[in-house]
PDB file of C-alpha atoms in Angstrom:
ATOM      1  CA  UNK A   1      -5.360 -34.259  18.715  1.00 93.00           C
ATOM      2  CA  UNK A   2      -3.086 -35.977  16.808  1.00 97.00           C
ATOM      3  CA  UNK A   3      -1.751 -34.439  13.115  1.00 97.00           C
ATOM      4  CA  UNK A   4      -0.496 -36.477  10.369  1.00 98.00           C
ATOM      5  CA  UNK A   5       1.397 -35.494   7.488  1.00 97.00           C
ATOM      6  CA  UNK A   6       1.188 -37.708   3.965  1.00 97.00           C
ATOM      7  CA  UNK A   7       3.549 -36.666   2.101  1.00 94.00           C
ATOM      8  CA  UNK A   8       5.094 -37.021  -1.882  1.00 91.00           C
ATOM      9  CA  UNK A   9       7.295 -35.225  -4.200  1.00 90.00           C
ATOM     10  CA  UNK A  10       4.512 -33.500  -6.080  1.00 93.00           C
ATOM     11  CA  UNK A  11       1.543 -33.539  -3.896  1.00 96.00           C
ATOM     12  CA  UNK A  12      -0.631 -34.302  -6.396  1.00 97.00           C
ATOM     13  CA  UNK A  13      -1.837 -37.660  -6.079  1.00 97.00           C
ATOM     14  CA  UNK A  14      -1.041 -40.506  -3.385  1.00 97.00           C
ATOM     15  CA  UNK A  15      -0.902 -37.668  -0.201  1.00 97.00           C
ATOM     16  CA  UNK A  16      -3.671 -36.352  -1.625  1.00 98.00           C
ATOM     17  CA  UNK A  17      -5.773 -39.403  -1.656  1.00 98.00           C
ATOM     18  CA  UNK A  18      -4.151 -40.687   1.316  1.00 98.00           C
ATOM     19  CA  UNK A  19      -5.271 -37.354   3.918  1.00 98.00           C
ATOM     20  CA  UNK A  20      -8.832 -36.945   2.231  1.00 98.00           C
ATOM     21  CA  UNK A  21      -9.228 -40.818   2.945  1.00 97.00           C
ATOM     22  CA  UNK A  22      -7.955 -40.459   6.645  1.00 98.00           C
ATOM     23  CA  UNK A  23      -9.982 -37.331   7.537  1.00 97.00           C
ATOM     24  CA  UNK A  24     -13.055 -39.214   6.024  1.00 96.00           C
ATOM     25  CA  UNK A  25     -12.142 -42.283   8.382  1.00 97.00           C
ATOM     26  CA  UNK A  26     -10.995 -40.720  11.377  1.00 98.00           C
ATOM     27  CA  UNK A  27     -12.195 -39.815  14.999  1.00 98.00           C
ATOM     28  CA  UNK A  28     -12.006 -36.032  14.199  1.00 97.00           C
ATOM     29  CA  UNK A  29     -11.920 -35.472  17.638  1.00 97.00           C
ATOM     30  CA  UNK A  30      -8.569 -37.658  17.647  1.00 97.00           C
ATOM     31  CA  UNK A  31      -6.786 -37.318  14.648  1.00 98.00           C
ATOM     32  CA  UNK A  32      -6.772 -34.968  11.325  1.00 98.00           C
ATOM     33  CA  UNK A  33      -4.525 -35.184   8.553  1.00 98.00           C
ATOM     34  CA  UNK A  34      -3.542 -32.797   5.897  1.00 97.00           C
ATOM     35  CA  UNK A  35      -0.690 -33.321   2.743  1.00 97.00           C
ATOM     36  CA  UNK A  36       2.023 -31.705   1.192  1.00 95.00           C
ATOM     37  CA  UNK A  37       4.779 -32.502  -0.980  1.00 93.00           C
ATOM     38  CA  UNK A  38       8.670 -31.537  -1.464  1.00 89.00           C
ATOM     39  CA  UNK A  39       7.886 -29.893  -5.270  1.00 92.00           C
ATOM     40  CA  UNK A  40       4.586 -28.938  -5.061  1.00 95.00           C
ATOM     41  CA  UNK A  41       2.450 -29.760  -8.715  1.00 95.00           C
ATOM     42  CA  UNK A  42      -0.164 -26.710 -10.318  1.00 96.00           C
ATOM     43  CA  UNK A  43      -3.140 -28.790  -9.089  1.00 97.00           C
ATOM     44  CA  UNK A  44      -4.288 -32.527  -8.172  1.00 98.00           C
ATOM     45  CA  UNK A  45      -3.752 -34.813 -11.221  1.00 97.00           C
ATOM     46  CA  UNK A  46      -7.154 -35.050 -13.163  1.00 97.00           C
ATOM     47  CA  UNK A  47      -7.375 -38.760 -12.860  1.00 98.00           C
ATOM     48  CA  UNK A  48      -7.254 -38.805  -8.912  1.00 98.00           C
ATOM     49  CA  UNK A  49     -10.038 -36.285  -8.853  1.00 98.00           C
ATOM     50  CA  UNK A  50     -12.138 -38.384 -10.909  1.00 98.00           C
ATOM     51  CA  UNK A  51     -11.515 -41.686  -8.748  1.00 98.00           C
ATOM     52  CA  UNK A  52     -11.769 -39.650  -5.570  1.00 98.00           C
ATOM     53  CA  UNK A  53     -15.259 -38.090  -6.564  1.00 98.00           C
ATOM     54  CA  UNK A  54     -16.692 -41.916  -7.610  1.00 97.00           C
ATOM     55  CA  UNK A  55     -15.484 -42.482  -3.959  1.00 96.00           C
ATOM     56  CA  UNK A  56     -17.583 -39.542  -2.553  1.00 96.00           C
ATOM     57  CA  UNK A  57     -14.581 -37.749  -2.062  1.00 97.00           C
ATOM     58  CA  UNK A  58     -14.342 -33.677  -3.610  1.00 97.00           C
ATOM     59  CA  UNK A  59     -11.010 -32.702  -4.725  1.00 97.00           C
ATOM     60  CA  UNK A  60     -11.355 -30.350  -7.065  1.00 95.00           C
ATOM     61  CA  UNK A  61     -10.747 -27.508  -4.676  1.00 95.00           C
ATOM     62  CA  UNK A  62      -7.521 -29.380  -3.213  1.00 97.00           C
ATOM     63  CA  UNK A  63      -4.480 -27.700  -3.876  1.00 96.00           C
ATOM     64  CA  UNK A  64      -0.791 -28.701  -3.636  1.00 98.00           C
ATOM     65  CA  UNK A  65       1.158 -27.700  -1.284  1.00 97.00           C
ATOM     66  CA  UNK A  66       4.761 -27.318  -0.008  1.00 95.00           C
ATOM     67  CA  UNK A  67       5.708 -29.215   3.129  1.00 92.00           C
ATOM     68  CA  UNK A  68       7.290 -26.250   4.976  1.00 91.00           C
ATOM     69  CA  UNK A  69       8.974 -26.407   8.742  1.00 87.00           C
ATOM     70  CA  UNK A  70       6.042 -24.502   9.854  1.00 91.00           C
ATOM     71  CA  UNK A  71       3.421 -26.665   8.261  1.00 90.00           C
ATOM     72  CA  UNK A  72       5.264 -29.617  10.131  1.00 89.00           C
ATOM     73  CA  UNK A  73       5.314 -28.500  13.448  1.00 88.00           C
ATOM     74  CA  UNK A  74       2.189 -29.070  14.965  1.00 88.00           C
ATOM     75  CA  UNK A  75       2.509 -32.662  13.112  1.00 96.00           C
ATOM     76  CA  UNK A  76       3.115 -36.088  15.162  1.00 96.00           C
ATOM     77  CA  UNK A  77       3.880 -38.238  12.653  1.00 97.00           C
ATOM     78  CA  UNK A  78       4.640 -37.930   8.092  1.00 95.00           C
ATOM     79  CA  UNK A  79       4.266 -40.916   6.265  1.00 96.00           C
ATOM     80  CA  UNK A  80       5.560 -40.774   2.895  1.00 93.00           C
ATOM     81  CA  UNK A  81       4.213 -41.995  -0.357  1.00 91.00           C
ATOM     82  CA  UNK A  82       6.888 -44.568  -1.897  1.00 81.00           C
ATOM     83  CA  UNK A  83       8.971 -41.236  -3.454  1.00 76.00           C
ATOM     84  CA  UNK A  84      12.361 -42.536  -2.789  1.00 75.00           C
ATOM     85  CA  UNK A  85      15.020 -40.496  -2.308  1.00 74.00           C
ATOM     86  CA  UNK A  86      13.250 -37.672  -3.126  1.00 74.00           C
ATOM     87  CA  UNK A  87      11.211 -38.148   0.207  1.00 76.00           C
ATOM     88  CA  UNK A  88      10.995 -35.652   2.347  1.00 75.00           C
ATOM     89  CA  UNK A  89      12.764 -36.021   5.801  1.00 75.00           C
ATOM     90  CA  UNK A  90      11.502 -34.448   9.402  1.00 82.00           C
ATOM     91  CA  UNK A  91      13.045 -34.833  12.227  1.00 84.00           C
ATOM     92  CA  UNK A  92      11.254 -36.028  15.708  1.00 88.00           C
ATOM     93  CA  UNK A  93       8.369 -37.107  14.073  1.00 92.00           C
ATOM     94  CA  UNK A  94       6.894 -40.726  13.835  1.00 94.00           C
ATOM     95  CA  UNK A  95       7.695 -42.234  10.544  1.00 92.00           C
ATOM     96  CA  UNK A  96       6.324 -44.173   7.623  1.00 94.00           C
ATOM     97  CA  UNK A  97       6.442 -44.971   3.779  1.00 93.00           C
ATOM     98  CA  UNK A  98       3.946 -46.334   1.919  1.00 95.00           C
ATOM     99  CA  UNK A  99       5.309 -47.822  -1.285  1.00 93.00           C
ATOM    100  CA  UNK A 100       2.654 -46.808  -3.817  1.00 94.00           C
ATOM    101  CA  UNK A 101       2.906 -46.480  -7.661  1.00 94.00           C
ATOM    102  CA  UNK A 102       2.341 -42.648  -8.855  1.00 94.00           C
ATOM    103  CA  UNK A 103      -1.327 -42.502 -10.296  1.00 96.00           C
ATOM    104  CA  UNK A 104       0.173 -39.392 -12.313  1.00 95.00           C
ATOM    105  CA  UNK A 105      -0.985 -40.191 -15.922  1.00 95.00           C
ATOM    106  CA  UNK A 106      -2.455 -44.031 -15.545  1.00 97.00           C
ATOM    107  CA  UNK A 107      -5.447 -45.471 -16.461  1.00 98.00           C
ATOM    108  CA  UNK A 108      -8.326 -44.962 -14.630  1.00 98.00           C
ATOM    109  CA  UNK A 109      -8.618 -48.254 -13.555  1.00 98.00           C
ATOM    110  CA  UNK A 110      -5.293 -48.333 -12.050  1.00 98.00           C
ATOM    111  CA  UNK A 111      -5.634 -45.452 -10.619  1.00 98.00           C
ATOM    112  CA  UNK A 112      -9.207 -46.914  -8.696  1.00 98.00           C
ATOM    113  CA  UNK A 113      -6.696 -49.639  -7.856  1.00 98.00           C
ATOM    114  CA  UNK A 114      -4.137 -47.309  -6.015  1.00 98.00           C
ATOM    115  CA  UNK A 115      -6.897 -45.218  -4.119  1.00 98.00           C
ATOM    116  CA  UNK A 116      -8.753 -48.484  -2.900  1.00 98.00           C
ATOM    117  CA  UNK A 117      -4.851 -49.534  -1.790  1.00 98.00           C
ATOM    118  CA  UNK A 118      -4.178 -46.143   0.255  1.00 98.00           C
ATOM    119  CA  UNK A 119      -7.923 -46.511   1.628  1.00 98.00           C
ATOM    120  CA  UNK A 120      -6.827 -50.079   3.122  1.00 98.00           C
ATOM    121  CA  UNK A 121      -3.536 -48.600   4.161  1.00 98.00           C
ATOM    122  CA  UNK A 122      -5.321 -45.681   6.089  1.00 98.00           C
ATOM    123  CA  UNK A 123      -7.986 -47.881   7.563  1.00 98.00           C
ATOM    124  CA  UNK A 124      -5.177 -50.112   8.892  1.00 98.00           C
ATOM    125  CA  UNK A 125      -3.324 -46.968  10.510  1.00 98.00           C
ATOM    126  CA  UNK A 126      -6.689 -45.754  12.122  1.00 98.00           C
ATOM    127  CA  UNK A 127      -7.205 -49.047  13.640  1.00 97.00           C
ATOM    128  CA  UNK A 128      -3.439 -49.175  14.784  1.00 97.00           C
ATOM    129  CA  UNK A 129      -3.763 -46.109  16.429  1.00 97.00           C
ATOM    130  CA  UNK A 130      -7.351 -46.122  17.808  1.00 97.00           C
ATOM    131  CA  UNK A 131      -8.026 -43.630  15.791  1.00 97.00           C
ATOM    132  CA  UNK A 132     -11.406 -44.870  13.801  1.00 96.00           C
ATOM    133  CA  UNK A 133     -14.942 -43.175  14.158  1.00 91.00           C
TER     134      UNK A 133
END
């Protein structure tokens, strides 16, 4: 079983969209994926819940949550959300960043546009990986 990290600064938005896309997608007998961020937010941004649920996708019991050395551990590979420099950094893990704009206050049409971008993204990395249903 392979465990991926998607990662961002607040947790609040791209990671989130990005692991409840993945563990929609994926063989979960081959891969699972969970998120966390470096400065964890109070809760998922209002305006990814809303896009996620027109998606089929529940968030509103998703909560933020720090990326810790523990929670990394059993992880194979963190891809990160476009944050910068504020990225986080693990060591020995497989590595990624997706540059994608912060859906933290946009419209909800841009928003749609950002989760139907990490949805390609993910399907592309399941496909890579032989990791698809």
């Amino acid at each position: 079983m392979t465990s991926v990290i998607f990662a961002c600064v607040h947790n609040a938005g791209r990671s989130q969209m990005a692991a409840a896309c993945f563990n929609l997608l994926a063989d979960p007998a081959r891969a699972r994926a969970l998120s966390a961020g470096t400065q964890p937010g109070a809760r998922v941004h209002p305006e990814v819940q809303t896009v996620m649920a027109e998606a089929g996708v529940d968030l509103s019991s998703a909560h933020p949550q720090r990326l810790t050395d523990e929670l990394a551990q059993g992880a194979q590979w963190l891809i990160t959300m476009g944050c910068g420099d504020a990225c986080p950094f693990v060591p020995g893990l497989k590595r990624g960043d997706w540059p994608l704009e912060d859906p933290k206050g946009k419209p909800l049409e841009r928003v749609r546009e950002i989760r139907d971008e990490v949805r390609e993204r993910v399907m592309a990395l399941l496909e890579q990986e032989g990791w698809a249903r």
